[in-house]
Short mmCIF file of C-alpha atoms in Angstrom, two decimals:
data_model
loop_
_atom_site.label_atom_id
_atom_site.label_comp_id
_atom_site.label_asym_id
_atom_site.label_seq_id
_atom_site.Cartn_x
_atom_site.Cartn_y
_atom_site.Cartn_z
CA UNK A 30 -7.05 49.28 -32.60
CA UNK A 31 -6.32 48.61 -28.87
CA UNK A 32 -8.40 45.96 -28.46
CA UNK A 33 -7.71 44.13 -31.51
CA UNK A 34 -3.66 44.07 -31.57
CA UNK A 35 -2.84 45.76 -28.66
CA UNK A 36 -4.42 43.95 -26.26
CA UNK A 37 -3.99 40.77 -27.27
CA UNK A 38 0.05 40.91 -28.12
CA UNK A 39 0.79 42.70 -24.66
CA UNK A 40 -0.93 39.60 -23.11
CA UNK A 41 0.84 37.44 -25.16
CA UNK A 42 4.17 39.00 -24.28
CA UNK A 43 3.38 38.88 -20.80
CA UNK A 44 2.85 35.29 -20.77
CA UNK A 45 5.36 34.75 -22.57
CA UNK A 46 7.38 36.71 -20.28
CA UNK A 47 6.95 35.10 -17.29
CA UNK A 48 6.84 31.72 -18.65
CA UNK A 49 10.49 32.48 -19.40
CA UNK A 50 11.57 33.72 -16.03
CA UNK A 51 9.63 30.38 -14.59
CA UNK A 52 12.05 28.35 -16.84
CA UNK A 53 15.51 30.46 -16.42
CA UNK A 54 14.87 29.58 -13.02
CA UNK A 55 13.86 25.94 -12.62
CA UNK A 56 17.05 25.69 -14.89
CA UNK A 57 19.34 27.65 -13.11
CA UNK A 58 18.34 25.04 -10.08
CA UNK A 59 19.37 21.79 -12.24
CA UNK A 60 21.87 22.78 -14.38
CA UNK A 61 24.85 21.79 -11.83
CA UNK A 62 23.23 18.84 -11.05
CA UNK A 63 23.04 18.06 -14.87
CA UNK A 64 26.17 18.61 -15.61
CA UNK A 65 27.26 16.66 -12.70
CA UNK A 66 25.01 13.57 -13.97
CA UNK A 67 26.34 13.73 -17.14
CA UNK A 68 30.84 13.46 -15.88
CA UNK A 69 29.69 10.54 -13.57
CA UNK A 70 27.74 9.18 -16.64
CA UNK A 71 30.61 9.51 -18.67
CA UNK A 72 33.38 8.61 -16.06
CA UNK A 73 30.90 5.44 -15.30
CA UNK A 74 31.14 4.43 -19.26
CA UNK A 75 34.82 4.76 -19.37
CA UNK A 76 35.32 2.70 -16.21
CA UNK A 77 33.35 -0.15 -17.86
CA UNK A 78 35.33 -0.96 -20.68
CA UNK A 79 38.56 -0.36 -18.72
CA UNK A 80 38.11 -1.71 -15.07
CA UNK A 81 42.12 -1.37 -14.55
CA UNK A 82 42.20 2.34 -14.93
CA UNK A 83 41.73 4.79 -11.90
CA UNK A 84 42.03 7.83 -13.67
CA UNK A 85 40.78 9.31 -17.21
CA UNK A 86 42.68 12.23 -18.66
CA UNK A 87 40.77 15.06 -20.67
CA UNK A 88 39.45 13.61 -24.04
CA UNK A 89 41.74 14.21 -27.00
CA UNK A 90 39.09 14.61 -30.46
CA UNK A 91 39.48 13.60 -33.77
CA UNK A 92 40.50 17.33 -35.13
CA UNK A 93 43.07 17.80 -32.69
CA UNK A 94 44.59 14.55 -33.55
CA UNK A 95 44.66 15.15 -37.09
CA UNK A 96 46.38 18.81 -36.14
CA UNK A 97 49.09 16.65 -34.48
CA UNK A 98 49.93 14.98 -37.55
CA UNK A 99 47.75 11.38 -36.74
CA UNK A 100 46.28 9.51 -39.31
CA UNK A 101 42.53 9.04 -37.94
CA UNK A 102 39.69 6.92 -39.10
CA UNK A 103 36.69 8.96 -39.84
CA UNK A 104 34.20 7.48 -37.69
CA UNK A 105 36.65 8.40 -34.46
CA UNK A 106 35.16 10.81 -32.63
CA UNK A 107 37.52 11.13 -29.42
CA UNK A 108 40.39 9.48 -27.53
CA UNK A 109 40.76 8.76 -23.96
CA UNK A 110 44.14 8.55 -21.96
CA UNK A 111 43.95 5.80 -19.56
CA UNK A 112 45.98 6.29 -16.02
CA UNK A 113 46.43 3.91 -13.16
CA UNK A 114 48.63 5.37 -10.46
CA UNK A 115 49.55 8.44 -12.54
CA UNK A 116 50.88 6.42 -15.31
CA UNK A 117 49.24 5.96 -18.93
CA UNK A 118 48.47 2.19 -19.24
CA UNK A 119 46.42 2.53 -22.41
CA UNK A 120 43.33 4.19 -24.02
CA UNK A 121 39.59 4.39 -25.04
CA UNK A 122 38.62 5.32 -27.97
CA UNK A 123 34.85 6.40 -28.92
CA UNK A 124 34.11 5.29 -32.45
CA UNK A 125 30.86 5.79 -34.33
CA UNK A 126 29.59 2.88 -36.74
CA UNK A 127 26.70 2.30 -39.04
CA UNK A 128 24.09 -0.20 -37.49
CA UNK A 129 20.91 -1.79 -38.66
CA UNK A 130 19.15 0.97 -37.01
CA UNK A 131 21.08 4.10 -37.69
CA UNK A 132 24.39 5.23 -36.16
CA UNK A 133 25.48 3.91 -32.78
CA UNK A 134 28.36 4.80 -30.55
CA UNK A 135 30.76 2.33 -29.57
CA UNK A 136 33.76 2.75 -26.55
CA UNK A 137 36.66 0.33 -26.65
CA UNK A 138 39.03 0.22 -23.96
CA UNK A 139 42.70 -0.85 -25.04
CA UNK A 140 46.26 -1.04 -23.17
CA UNK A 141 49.64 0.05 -24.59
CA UNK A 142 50.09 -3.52 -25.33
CA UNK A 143 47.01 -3.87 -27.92
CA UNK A 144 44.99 -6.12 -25.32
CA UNK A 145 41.23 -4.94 -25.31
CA UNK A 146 40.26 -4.46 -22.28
CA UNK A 147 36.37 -3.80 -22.85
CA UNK A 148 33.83 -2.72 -25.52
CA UNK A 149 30.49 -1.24 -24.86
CA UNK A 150 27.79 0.36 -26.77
CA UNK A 151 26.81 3.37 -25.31
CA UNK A 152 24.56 4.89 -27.84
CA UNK A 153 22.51 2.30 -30.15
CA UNK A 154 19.12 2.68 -32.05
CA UNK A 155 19.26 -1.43 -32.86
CA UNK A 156 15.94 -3.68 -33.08
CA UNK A 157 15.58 -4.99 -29.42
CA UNK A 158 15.56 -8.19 -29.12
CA UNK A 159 18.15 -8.98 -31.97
CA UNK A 160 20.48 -6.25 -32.82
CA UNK A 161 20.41 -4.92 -29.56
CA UNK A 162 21.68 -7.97 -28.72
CA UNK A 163 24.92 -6.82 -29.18
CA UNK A 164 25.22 -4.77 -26.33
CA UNK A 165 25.34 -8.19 -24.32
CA UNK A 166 28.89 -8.91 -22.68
CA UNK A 167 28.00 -12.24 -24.19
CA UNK A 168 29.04 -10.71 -27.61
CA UNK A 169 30.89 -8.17 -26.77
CA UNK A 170 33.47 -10.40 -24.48
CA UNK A 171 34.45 -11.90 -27.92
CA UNK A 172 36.82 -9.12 -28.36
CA UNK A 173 38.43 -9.21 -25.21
CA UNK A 174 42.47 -10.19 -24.83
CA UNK A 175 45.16 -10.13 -27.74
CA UNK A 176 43.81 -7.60 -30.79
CA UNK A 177 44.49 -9.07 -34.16
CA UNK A 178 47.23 -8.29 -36.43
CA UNK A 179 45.19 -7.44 -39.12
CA UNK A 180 41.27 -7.05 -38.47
CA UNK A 181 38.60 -9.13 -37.06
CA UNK A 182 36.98 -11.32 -39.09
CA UNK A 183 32.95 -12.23 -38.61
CA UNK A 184 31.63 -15.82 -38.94
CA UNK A 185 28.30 -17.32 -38.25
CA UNK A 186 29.99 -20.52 -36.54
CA UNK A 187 31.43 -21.53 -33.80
CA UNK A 188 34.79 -19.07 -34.13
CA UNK A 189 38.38 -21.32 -34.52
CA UNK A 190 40.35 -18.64 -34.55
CA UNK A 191 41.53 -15.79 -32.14
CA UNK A 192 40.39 -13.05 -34.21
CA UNK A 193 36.92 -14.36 -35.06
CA UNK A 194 33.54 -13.11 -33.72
CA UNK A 195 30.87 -14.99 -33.82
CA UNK A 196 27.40 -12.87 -35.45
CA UNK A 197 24.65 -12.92 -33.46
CA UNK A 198 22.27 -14.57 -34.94
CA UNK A 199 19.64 -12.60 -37.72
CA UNK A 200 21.96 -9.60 -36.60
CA UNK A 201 24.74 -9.55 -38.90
CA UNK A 202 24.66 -6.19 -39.92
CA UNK A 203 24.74 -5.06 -36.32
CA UNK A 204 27.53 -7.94 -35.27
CA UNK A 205 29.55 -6.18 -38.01
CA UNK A 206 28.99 -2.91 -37.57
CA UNK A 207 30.79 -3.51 -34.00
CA UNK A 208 33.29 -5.12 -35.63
CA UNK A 209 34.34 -2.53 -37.99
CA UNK A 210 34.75 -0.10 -34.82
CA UNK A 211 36.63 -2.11 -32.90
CA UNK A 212 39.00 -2.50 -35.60
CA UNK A 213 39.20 1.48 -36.39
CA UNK A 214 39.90 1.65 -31.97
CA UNK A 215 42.82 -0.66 -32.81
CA UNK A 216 44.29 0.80 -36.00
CA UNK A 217 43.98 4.25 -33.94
CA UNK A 218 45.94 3.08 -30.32
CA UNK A 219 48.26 0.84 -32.79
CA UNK A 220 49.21 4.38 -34.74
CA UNK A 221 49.25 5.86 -30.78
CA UNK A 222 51.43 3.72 -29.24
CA UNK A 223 53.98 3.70 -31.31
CA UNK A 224 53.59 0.78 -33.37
CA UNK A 225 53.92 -1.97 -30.45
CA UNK B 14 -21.75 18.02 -1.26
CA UNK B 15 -23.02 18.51 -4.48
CA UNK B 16 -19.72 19.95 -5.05
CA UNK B 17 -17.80 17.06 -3.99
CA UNK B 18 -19.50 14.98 -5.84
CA UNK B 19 -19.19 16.82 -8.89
CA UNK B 20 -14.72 17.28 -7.80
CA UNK B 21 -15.17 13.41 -7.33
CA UNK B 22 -16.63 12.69 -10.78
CA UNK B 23 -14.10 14.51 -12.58
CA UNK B 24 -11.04 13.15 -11.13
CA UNK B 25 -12.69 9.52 -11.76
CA UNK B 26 -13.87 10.68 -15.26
CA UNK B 27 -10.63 10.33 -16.75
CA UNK B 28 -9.63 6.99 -15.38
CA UNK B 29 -12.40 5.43 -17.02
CA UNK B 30 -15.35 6.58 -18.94
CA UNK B 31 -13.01 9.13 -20.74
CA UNK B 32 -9.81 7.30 -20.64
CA UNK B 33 -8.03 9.37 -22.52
CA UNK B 34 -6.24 6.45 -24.36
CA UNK B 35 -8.61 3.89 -24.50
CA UNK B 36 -11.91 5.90 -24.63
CA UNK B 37 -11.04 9.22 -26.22
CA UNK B 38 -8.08 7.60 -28.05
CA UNK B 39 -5.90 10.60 -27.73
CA UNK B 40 -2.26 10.29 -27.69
CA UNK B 41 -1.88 7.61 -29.65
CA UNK B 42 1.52 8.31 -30.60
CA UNK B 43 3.70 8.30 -27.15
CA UNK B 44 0.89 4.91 -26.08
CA UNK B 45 2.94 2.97 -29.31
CA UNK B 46 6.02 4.07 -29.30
CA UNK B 47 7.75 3.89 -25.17
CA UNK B 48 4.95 0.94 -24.37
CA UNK B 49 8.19 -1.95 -24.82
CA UNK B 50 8.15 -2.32 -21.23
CA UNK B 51 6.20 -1.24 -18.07
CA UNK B 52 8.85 0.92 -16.46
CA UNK B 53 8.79 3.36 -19.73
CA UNK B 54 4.96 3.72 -19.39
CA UNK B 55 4.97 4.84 -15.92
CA UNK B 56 7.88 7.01 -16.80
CA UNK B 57 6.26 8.79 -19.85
CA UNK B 58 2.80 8.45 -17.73
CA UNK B 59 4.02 10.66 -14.59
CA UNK B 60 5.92 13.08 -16.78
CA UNK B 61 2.90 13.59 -19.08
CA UNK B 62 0.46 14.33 -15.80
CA UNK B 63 2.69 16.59 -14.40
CA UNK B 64 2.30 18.60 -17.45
CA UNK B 65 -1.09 18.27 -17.54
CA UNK B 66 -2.01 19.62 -13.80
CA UNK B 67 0.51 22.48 -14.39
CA UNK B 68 -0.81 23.26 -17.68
CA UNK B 69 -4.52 22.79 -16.71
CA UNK B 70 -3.99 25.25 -13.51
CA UNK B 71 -2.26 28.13 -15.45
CA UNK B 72 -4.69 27.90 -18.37
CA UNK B 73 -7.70 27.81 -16.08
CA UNK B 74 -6.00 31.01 -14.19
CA UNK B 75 -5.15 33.38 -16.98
CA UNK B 76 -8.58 31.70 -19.04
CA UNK B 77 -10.04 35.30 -18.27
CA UNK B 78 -7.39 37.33 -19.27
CA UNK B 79 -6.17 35.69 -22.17
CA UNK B 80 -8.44 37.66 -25.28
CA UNK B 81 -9.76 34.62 -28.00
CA UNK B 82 -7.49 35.89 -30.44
CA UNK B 83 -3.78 35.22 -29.09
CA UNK B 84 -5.24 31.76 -26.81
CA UNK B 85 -3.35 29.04 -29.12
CA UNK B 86 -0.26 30.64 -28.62
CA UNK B 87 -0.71 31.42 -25.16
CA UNK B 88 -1.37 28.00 -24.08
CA UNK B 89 1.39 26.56 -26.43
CA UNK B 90 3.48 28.67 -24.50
CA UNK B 91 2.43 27.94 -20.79
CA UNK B 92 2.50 23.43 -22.10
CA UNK B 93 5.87 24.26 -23.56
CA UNK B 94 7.16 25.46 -20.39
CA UNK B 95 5.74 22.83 -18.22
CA UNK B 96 7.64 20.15 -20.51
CA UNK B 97 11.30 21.92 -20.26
CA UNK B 98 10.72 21.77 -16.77
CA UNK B 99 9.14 18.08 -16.54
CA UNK B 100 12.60 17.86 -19.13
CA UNK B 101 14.90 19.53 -17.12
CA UNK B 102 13.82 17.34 -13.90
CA UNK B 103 14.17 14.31 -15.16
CA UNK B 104 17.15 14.91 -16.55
CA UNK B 105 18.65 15.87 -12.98
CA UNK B 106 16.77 13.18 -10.94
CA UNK B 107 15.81 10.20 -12.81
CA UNK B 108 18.88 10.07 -15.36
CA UNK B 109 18.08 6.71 -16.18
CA UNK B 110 14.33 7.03 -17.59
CA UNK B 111 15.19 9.89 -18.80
CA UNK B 112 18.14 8.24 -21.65
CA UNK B 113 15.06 5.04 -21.81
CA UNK B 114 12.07 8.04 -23.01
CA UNK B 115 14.19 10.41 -24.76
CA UNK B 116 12.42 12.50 -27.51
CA UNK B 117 9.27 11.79 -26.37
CA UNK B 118 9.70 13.66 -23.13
CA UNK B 119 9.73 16.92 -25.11
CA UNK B 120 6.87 15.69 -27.67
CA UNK B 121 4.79 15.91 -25.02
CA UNK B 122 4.23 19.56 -25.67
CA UNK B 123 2.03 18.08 -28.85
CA UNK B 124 0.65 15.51 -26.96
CA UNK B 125 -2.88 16.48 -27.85
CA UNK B 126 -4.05 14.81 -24.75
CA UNK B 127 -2.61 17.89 -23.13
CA UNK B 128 -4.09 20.53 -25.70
CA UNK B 129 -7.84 18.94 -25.65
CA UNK B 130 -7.99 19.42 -22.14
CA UNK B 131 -6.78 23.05 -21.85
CA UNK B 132 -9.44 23.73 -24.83
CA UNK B 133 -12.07 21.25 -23.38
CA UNK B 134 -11.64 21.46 -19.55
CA UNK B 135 -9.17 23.68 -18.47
CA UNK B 136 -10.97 26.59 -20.33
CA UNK B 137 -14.08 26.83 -19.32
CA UNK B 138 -13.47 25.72 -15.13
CA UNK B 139 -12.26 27.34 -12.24
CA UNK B 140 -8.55 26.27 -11.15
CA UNK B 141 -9.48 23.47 -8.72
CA UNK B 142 -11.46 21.23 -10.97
CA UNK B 143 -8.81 21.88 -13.96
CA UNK B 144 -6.08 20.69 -11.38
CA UNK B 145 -8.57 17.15 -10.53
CA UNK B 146 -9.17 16.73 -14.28
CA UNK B 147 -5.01 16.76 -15.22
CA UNK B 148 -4.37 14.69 -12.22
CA UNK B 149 -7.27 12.24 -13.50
CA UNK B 150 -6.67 12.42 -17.33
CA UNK B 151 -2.96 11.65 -15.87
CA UNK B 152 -3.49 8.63 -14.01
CA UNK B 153 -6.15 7.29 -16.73
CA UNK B 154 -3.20 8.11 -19.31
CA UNK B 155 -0.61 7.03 -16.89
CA UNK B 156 -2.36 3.34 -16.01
CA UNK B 157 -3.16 2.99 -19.89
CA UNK B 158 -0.06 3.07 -21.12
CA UNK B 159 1.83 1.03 -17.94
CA UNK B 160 -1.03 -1.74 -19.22
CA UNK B 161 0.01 -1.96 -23.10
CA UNK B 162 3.85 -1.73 -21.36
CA UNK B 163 3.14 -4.17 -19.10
CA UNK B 164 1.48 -6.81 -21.40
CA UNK B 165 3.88 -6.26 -24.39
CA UNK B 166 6.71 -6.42 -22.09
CA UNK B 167 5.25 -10.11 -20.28
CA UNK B 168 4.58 -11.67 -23.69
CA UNK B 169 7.51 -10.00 -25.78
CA UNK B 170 10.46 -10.39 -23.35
CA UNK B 171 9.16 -12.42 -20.52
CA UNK B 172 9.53 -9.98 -17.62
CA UNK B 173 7.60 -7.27 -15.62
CA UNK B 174 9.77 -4.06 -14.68
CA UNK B 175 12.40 -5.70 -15.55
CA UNK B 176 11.74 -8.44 -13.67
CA UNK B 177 11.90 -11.77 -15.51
CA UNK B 178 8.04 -13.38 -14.72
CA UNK B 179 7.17 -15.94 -17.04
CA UNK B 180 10.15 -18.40 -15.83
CA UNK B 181 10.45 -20.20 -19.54
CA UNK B 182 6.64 -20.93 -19.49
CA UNK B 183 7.38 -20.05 -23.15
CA UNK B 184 9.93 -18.31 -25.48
CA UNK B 185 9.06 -14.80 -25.91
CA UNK B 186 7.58 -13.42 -28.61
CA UNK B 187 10.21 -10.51 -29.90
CA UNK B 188 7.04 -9.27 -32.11
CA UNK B 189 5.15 -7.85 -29.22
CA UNK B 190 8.26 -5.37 -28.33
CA UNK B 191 7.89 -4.08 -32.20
CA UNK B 192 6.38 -1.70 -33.72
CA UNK B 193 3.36 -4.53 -35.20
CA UNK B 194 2.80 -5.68 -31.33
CA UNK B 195 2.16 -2.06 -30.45
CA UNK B 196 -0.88 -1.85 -32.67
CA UNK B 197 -2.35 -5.03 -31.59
CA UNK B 198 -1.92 -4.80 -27.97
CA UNK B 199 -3.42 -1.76 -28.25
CA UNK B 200 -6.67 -2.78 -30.64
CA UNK B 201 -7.17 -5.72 -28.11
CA UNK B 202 -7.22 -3.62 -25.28
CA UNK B 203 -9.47 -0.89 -26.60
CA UNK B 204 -12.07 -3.79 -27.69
CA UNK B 205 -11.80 -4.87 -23.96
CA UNK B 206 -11.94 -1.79 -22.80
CA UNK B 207 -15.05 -1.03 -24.60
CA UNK B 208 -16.58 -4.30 -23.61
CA UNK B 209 -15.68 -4.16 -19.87
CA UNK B 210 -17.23 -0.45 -19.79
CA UNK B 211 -21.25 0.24 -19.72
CA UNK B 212 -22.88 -0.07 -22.56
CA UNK B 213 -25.67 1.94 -21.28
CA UNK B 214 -23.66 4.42 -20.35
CA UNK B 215 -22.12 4.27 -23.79
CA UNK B 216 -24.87 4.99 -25.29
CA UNK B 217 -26.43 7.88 -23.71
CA UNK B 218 -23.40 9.47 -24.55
CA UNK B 219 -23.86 9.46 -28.23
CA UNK B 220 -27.47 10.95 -28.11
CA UNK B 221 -26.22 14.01 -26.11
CA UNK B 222 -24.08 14.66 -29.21
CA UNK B 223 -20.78 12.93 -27.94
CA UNK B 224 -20.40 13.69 -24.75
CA UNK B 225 -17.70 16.39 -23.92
CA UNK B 226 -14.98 14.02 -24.54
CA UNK B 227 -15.07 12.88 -27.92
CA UNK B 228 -12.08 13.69 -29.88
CA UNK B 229 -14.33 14.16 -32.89
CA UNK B 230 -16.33 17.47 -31.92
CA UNK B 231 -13.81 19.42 -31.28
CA UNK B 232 -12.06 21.34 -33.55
CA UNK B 233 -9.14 22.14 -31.42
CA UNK B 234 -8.26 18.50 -31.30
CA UNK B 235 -8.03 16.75 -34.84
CA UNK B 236 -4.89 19.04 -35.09
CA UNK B 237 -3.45 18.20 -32.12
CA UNK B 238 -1.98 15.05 -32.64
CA UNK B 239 1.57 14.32 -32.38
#
């Protein structure tokens, strides 16, 4: 009886045991610096697609938008405020959209004034090579200046107008998957700023 | 110096005549799947050795105490912890690689590479060989898979480490950073491998039954893999 289950599960517990106390404490040693990694990370992102701002307020989430009484797309996951010298300028918005390759996160930096000031993919599961593609600035500067009236519209030539984007080539479902969440940033910061 | 020979021969063992990738084909899993560029490989290679020496030294430790019965779960345990921690690391040092390897840092724990050598080594030696054979079966993992990275990332993207290499020699052939260029890089290079390697040697193995290495004899390992 002892040797047979005993034995064996006191061992087991034992190992398990201190296995755990090994890992409580190597993580006790890198949590801060985790946590740390992960605000400059974050702070890092923002700064990207909004090189004017100094300062990025708390983020604001879908929820507690929609318990203020905001309309919000569905694929909005959180808002950013935007300060430079203590003053909101504008936003960022983190918007979720369906790729080639599964769901990838998308952060668009706007001003008050509807001007984008950046877009960056910050979470993508896109073939490399072609979809990925579309985390160049060489696509992604497309957006930049003036937002659209209406939406963007995505064309395989050479784009005319102002609120064209260009696909990248054999990567049209990725080129408009970006698209559609830059247009659900604007339609949120339009709503946001008070219709300007 | 019989016993430094034999501490020698181990560590080398795993570098080449059991290359755990190319000669005992373990692991084939994490060897496809971060090999799109050389960087990754060395990432995934160090993180998977670290687990292995750690692993190999507790398992050879408690290898006594540990009765038959509860020795699966025991050494699940003790791999387990050594990959939260190799986890848990990275995360805090090496941000970047860390985001680049993702779930394959914590698949290591059924990386059977790590598993066969707790049951095949790590088992049945004394701490200080177990410790040579992970940091061996590391580096012979380690330089495996920075050799697929390396060669899918030269001929698939045109650079090395990021580094762009083949200065428009030719256009680069997205295929090679796929899935499909994963298998073939890696059937070329075990046919090399195999080629390059003594064929002598090779066979002497097979008439001792296998050899310790070979993945099929034991039973611990068909299970194994991730």
């Amino acid at each position: 009886m002892f040797k047979e289950i005993i034995k064996p599960s006191l061992i087991l517990f034992l190992v398990c045991a201190i296995m755990t106390g090994a890992l409580a404490y190597v993580n006790s040693v890198t949590k801060p610096i985790i946590d740390e990694n992960n605000i400059i990370a974050e702070q890092e992102s923002l700064k990207n697609v909004y090189n004017d701002a100094d300062n990025f307020l708390d983020a604001k989430t879908a929820e507690e938008l929609k318990s203020e009484g905001i309309d919000v797309g569905d694929n909005i996951e959180k808002i950013y405020t935007a300060q430079k010298d203590g003053q909101s300028v504008g936003y960022v918005v983190a918007v979720f959209s369906s790729g080639y390759g599964g769901q990838m996160k998308i952060l668009v930096g706007i001003d008050n004034d509807l001007n984008i000031e950046g877009v960056s993919l910050t979470n993508h599961n896109e073939t490399p090579g072609l979809g990925a593609n579309a985390a160049d600035p060489k696509f992604t500067d497309q957006f930049l200046g003036k937002a659209p009236e209406t939406t963007y519209n995505v064309v395989k030539s050479v784009p005319n107008n102002e609120n064209e984007i260009q696909a990248i080539t054999a990567a049209t479902v990725t080129s408009k998957a970006v698209t559609k969440g830059v247009d659900e940033a604007v339609a949120l910061v339009r709503l946001m700023a008070g219709g300007a | 110096m019989a016993e430094r020979k034999k501490s020698f021969s181990v560590l080398l063992n795993g570098l080449i005549k059991e290359n755990p990738t190319f000669r005992l084909l373990l692991g084939m899993c994490p060897s496809l799947a971060v090999t799109t560029m050389a960087k990754n490989g060395l990432g995934m290679g160090a993180a998977a050795t670290f687990v292995l020496v750690g692993s190999n030294l507790v398992i050879s430790l408690i290898r006594k105490i540990v009765p038959d019965k509860v020795r699966i779960p025991a050494y699940i345990t003790v791999i387990a912890t050594f990959t939260t921690i190799v986890q848990l690391l990275m995360a805090a040092l090496l941000p970047e690689i860390n985001k680049q390897l993702g779930i394959f840092i914590p698949l290591i724990v059924v990386n059977c590479i790590i598993f066969a050598r707790a049951e095949m080594f790590a088992q049945k030696n004394g701490p200080f060989l177990s410790v040579l054979d992970g940091l061996g079966m590391g580096a012979g993992f380690t330089l495996a898979i920075t050799i697929i990275g390396s060669v899918r990332e030269i001929l698939g993207a045109g650079t090395w480490m990021g580094i762009p290499v083949t200065v428009n020699l030719f256009e680069p052939a997205i295929m090679f950073i796929l899935p499909p260029g994963g298998f073939l890089v890696m059937g070329f290079l075990v046919a090399l491998f195999n080629k390059l390697t003594n064929k002598k040697d090779r066979n002497a193995e097979c008439e001792t039954g296998c050899g310790v290495g070979c993945p099929g004899c034991s039973k611990a390992v068909n299970g194994g893999e991730a």
